[in-house]
mmCIF file of N, CA, C and O and ligand atoms in Angstrom:
data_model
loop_
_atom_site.group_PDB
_atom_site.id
_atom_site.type_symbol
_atom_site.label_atom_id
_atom_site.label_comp_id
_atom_site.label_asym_id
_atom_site.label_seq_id
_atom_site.Cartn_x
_atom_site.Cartn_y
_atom_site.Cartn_z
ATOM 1 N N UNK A 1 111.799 103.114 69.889
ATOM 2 C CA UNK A 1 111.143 102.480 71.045
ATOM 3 C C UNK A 1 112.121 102.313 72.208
ATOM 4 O O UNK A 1 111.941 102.551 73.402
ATOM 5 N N UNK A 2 112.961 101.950 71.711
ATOM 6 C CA UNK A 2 114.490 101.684 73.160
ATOM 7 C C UNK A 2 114.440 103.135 73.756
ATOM 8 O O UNK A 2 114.046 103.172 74.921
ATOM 9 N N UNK A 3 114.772 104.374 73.162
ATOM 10 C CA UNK A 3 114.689 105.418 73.973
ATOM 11 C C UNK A 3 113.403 105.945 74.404
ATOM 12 O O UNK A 3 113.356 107.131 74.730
ATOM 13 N N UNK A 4 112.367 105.239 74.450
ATOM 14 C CA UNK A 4 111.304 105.851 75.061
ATOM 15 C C UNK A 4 111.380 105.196 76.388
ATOM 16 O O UNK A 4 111.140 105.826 77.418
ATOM 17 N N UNK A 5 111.758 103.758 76.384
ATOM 18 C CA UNK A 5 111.391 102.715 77.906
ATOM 19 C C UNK A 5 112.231 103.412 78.134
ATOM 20 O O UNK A 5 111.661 104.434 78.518
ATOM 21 N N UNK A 6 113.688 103.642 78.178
ATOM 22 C CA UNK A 6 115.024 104.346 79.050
ATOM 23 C C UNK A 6 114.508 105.125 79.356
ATOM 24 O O UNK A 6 114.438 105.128 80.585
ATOM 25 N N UNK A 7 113.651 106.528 78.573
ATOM 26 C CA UNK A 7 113.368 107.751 79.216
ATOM 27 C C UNK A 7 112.785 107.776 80.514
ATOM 28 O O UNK A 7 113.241 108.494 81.405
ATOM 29 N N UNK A 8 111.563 106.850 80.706
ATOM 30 C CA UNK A 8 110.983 106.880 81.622
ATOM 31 C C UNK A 8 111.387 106.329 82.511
ATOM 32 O O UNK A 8 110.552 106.176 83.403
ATOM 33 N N UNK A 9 112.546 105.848 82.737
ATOM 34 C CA UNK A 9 113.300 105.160 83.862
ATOM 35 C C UNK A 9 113.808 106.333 84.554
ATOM 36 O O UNK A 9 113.652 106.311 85.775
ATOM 37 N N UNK A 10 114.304 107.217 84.123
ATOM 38 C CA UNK A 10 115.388 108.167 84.726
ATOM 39 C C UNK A 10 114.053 108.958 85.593
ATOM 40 O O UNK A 10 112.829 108.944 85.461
ATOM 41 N N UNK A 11 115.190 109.755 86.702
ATOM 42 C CA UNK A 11 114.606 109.731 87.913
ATOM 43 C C UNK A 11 113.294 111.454 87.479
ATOM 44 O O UNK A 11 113.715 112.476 86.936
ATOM 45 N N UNK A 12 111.805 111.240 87.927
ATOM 46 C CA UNK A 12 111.606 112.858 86.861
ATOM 47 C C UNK A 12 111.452 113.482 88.965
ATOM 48 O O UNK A 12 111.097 112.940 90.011
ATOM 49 N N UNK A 13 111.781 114.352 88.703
ATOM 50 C CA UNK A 13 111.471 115.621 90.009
ATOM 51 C C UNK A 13 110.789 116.228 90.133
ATOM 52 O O UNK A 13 110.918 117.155 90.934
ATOM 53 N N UNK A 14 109.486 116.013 89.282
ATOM 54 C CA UNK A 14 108.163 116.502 89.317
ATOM 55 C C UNK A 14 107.161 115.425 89.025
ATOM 56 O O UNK A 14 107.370 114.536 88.200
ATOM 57 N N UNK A 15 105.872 115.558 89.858
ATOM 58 C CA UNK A 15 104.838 114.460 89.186
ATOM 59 C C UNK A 15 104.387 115.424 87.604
ATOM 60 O O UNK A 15 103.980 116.586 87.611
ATOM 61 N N UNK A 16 104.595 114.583 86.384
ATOM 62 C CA UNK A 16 103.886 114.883 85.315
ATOM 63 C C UNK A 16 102.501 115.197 85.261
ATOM 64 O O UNK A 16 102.090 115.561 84.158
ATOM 65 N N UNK A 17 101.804 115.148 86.062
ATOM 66 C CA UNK A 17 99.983 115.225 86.293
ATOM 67 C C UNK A 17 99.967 116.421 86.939
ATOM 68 O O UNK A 17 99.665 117.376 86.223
ATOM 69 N N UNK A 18 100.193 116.642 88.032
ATOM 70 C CA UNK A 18 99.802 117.784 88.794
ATOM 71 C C UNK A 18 101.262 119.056 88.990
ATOM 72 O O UNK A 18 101.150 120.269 89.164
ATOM 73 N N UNK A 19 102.082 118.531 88.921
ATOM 74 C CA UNK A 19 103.365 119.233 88.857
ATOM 75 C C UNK A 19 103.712 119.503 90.350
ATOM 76 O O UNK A 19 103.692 120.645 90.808
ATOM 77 N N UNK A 20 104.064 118.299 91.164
ATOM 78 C CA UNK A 20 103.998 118.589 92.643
ATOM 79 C C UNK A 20 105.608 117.483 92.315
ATOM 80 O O UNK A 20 105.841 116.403 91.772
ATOM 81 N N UNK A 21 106.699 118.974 93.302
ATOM 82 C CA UNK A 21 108.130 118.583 93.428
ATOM 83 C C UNK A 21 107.666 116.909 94.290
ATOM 84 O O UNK A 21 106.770 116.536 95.048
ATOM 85 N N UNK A 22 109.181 116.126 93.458
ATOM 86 C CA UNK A 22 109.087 114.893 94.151
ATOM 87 C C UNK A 22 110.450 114.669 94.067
ATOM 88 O O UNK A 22 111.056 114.445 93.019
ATOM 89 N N UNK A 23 110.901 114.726 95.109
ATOM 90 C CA UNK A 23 112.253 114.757 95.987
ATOM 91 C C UNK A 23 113.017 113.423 95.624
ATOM 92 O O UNK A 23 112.258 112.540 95.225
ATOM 93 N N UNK A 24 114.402 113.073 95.678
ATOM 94 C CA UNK A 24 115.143 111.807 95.461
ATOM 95 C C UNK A 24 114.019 110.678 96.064
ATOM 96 O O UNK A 24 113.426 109.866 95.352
ATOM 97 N N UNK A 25 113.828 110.839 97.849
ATOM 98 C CA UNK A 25 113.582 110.004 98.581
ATOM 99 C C UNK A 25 111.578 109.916 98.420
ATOM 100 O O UNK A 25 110.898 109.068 98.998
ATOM 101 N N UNK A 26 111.143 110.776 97.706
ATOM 102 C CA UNK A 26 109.736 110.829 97.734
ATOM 103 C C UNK A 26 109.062 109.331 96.552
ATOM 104 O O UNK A 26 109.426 109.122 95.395
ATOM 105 N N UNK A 27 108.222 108.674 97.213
ATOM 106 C CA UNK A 27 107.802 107.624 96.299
ATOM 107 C C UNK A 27 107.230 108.264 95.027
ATOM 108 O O UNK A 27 106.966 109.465 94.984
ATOM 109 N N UNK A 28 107.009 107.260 93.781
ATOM 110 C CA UNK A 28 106.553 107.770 92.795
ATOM 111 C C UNK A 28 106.058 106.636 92.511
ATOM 112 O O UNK A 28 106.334 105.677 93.232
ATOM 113 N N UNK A 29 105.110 106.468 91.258
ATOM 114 C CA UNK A 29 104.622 105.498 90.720
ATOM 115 C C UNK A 29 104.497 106.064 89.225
ATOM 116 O O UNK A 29 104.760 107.239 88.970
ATOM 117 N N UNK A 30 103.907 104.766 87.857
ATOM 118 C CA UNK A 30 104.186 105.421 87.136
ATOM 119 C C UNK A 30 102.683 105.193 86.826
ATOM 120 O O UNK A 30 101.936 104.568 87.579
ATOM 121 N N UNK A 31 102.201 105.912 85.327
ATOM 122 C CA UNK A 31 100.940 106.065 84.929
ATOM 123 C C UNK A 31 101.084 104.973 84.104
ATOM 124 O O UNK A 31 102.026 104.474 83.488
ATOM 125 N N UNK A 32 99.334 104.606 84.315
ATOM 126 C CA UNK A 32 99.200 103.813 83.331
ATOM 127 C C UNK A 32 98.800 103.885 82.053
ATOM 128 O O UNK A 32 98.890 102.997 81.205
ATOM 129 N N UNK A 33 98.268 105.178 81.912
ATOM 130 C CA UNK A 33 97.801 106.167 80.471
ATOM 131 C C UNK A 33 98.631 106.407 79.791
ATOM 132 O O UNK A 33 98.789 106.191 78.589
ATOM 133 N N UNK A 34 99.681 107.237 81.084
ATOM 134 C CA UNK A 34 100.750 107.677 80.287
ATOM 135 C C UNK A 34 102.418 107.095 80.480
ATOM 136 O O UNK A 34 103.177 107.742 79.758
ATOM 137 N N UNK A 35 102.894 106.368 81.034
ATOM 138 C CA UNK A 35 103.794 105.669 81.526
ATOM 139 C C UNK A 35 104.654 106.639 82.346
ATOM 140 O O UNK A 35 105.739 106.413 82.882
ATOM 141 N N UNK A 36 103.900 107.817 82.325
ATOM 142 C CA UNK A 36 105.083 109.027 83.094
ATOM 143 C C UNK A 36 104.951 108.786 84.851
ATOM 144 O O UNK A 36 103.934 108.577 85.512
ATOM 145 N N UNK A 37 106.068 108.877 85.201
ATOM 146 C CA UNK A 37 105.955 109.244 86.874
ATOM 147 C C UNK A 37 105.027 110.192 87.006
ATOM 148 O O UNK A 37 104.881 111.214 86.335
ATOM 149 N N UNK A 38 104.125 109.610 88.326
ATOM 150 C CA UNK A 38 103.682 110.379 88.658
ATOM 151 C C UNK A 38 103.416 110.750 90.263
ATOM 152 O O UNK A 38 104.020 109.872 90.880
ATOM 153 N N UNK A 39 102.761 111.687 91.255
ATOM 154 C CA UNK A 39 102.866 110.985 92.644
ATOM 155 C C UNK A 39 101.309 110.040 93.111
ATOM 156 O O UNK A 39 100.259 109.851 92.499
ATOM 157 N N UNK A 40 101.751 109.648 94.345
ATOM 158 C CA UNK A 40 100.776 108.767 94.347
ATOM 159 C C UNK A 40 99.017 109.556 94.763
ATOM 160 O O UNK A 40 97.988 108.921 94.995
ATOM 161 N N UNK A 41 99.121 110.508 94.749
ATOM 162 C CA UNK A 41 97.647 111.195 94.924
ATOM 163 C C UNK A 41 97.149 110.939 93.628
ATOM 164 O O UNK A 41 96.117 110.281 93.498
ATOM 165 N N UNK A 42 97.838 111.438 92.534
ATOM 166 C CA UNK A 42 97.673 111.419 91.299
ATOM 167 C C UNK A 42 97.092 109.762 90.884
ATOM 168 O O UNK A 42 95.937 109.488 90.557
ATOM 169 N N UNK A 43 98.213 108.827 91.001
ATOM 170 C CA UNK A 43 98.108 107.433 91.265
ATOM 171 C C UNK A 43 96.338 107.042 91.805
ATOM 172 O O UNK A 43 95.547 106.253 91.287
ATOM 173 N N UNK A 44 96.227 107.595 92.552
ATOM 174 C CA UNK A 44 94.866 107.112 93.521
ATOM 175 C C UNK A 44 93.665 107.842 92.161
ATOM 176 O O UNK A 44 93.016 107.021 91.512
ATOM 177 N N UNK A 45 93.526 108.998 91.929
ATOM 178 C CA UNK A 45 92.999 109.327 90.994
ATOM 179 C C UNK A 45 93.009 108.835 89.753
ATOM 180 O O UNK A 45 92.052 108.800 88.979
ATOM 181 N N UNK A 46 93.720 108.587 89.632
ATOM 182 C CA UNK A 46 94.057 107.494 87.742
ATOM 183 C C UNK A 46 93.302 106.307 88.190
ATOM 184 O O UNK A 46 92.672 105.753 87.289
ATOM 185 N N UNK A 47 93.227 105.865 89.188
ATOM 186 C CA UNK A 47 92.036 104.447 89.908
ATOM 187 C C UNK A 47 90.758 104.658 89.745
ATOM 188 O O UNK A 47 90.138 103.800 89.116
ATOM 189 N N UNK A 48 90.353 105.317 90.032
ATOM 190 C CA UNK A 48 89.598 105.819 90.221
ATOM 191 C C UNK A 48 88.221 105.951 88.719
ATOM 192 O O UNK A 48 86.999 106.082 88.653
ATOM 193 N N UNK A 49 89.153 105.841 87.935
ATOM 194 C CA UNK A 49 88.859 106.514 86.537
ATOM 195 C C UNK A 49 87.711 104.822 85.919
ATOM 196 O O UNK A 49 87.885 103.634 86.189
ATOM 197 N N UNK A 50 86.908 105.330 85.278
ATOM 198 C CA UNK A 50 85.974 103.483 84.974
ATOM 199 C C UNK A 50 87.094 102.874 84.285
ATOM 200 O O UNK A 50 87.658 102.029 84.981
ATOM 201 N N UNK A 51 87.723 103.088 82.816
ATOM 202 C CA UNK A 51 88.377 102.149 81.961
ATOM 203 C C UNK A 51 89.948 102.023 82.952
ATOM 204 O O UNK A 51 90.945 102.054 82.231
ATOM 205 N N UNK A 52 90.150 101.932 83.997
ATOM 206 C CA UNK A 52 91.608 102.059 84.805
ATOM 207 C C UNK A 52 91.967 100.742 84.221
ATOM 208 O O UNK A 52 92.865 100.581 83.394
ATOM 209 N N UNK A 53 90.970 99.524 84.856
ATOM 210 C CA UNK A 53 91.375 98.391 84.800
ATOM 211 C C UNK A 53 91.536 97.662 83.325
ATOM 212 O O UNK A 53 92.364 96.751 83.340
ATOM 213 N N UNK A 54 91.123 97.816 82.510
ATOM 214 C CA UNK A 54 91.476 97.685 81.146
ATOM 215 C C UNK A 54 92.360 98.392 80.639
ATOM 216 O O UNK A 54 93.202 97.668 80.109
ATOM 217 N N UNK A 55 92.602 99.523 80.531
ATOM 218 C CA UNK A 55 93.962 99.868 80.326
ATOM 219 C C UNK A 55 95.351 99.559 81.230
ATOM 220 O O UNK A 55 96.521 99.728 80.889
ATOM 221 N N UNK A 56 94.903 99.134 82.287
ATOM 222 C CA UNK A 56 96.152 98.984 83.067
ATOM 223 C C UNK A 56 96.570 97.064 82.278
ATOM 224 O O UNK A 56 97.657 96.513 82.108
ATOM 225 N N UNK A 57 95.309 96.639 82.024
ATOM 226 C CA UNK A 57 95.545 95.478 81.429
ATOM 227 C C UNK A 57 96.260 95.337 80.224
ATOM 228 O O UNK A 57 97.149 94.565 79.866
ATOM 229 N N UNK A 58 95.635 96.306 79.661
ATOM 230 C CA UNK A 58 96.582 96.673 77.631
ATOM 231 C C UNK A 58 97.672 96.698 77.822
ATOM 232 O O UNK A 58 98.449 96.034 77.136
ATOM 233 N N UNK A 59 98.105 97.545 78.908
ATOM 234 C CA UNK A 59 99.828 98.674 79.322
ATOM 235 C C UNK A 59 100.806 97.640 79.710
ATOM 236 O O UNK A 59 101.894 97.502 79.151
ATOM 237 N N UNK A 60 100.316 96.818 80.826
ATOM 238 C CA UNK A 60 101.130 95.392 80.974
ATOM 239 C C UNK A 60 101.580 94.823 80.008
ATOM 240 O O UNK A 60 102.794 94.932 79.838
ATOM 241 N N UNK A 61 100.801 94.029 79.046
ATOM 242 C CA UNK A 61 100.768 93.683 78.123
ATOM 243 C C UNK A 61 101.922 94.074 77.159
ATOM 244 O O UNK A 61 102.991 93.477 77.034
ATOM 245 N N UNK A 62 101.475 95.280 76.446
ATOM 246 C CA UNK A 62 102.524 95.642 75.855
ATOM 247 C C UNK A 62 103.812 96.030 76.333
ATOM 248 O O UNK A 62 104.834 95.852 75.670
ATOM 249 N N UNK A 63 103.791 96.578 77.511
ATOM 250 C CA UNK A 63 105.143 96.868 77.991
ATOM 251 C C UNK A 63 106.055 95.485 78.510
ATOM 252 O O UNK A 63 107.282 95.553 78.580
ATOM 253 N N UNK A 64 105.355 94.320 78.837
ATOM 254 C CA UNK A 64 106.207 93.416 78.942
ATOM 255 C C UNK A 64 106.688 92.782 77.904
ATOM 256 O O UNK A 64 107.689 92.082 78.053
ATOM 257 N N UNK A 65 105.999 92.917 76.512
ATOM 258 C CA UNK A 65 105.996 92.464 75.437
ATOM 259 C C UNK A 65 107.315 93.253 75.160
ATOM 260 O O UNK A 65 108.391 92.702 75.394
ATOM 261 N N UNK A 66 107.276 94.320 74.749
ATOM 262 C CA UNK A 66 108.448 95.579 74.184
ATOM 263 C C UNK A 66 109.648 95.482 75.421
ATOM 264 O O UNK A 66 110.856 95.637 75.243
ATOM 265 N N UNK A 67 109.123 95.253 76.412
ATOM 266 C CA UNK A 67 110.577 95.640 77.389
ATOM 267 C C UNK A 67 111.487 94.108 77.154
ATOM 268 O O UNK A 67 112.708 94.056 77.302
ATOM 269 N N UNK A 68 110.744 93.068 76.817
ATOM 270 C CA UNK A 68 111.340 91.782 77.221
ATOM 271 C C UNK A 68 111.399 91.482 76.098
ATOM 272 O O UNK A 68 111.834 90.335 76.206
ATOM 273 N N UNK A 69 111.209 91.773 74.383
ATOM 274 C CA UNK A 69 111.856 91.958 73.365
ATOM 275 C C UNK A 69 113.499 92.300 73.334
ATOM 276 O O UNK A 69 114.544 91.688 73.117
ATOM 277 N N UNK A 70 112.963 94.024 73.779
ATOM 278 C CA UNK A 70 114.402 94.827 73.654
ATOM 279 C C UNK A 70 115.495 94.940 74.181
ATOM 280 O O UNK A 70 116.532 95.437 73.741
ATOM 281 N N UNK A 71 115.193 94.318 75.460
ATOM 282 C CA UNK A 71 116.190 94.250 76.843
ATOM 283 C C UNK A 71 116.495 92.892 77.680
ATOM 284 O O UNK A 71 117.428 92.439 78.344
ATOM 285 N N UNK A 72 114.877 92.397 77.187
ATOM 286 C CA UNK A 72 115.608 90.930 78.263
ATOM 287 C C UNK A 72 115.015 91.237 79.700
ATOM 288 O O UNK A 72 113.881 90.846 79.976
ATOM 289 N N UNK A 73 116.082 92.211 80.971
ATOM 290 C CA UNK A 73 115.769 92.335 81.852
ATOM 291 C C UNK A 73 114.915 93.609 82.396
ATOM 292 O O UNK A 73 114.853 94.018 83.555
ATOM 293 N N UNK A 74 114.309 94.092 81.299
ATOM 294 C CA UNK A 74 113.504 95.778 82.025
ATOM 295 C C UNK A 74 112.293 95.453 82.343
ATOM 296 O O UNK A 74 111.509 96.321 82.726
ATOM 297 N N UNK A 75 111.896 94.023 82.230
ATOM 298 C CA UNK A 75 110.572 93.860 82.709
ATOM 299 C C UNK A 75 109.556 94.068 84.035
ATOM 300 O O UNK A 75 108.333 94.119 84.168
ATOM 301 N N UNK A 76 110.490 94.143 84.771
ATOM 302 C CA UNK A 76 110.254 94.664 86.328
ATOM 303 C C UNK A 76 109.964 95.844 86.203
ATOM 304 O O UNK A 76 109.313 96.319 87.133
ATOM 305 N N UNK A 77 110.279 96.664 85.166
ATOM 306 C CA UNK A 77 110.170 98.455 85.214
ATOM 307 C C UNK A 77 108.604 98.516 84.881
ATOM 308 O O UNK A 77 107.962 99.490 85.274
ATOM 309 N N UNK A 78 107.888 97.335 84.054
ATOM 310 C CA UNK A 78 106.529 97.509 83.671
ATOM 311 C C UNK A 78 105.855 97.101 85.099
ATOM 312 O O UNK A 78 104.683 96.781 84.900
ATOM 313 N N UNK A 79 106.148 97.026 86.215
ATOM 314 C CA UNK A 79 105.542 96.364 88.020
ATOM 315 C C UNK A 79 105.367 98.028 88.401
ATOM 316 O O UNK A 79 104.434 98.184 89.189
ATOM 317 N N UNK A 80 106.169 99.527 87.954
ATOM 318 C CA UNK A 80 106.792 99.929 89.125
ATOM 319 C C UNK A 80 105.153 101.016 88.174
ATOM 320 O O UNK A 80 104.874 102.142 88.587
ATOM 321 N N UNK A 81 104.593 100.561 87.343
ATOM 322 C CA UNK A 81 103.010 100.988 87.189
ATOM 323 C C UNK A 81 101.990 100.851 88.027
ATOM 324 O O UNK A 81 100.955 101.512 87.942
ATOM 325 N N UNK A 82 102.281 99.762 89.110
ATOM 326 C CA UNK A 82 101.558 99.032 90.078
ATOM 327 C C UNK A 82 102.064 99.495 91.836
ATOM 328 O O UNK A 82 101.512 99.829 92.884
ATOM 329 N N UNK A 83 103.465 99.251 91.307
ATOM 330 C CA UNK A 83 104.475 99.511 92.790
ATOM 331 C C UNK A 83 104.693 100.845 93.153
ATOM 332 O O UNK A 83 104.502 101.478 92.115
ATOM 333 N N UNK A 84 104.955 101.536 93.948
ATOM 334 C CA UNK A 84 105.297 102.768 94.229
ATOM 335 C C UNK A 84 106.906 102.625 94.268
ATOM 336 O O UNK A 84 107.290 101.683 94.961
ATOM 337 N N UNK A 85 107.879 103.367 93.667
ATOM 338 C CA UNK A 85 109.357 102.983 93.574
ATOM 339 C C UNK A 85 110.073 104.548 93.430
ATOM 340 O O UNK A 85 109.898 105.416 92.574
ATOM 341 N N UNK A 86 111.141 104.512 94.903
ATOM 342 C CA UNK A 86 112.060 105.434 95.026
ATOM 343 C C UNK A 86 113.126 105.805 93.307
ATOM 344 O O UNK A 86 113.219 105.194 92.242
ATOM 345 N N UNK A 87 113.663 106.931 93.777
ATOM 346 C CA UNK A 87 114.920 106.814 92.556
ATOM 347 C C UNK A 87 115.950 106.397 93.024
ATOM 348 O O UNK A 87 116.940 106.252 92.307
HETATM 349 ZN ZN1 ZN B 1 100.609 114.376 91.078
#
């Protein structure tokens, strides 16, 4: 479990959904399905979806649960599902 939250921290250079380059300085956000970066078109579409808001509810949940178990301070990394955040 520790190397899965780390993985998804590190910076990805592609959105995982559509495969559209995303530059150092290009915003990203992450999924809430899948916790992968993704860009924010993609983002707007994952909204879009009926069960968004219940799963975005589950994903919180557990990820603050597991991040603030294992680490203490990675809990902010479960916001950047919500936030749009540079690398
Ligand atoms: Zn995308």
């Amino acid at each position: 479990m520790k190397i899965k939250w780390e993985e998804k921290l590190t910076c990805a250079t592609a959105c995982s959904d559509c495969a559209r380059k995303l530059g150092p300085h290009d915003q990203r956000i992450l999924s809430s399905y899948t916790h992968d970066p993704i860009c924010l078109a993609c983002k707007k579409q994952e909204e879009q979806k009926p069960d968004y808001a219940e799963v975005s509810q589950k994903m919180i949940g557990a990820c603050l649960l597991e991040t603030e178990l294992l680490y203490g301070d990675l809990g902010s990394y479960c916001y950047h599902h919500f936030y749009p955040f540079k690398c």
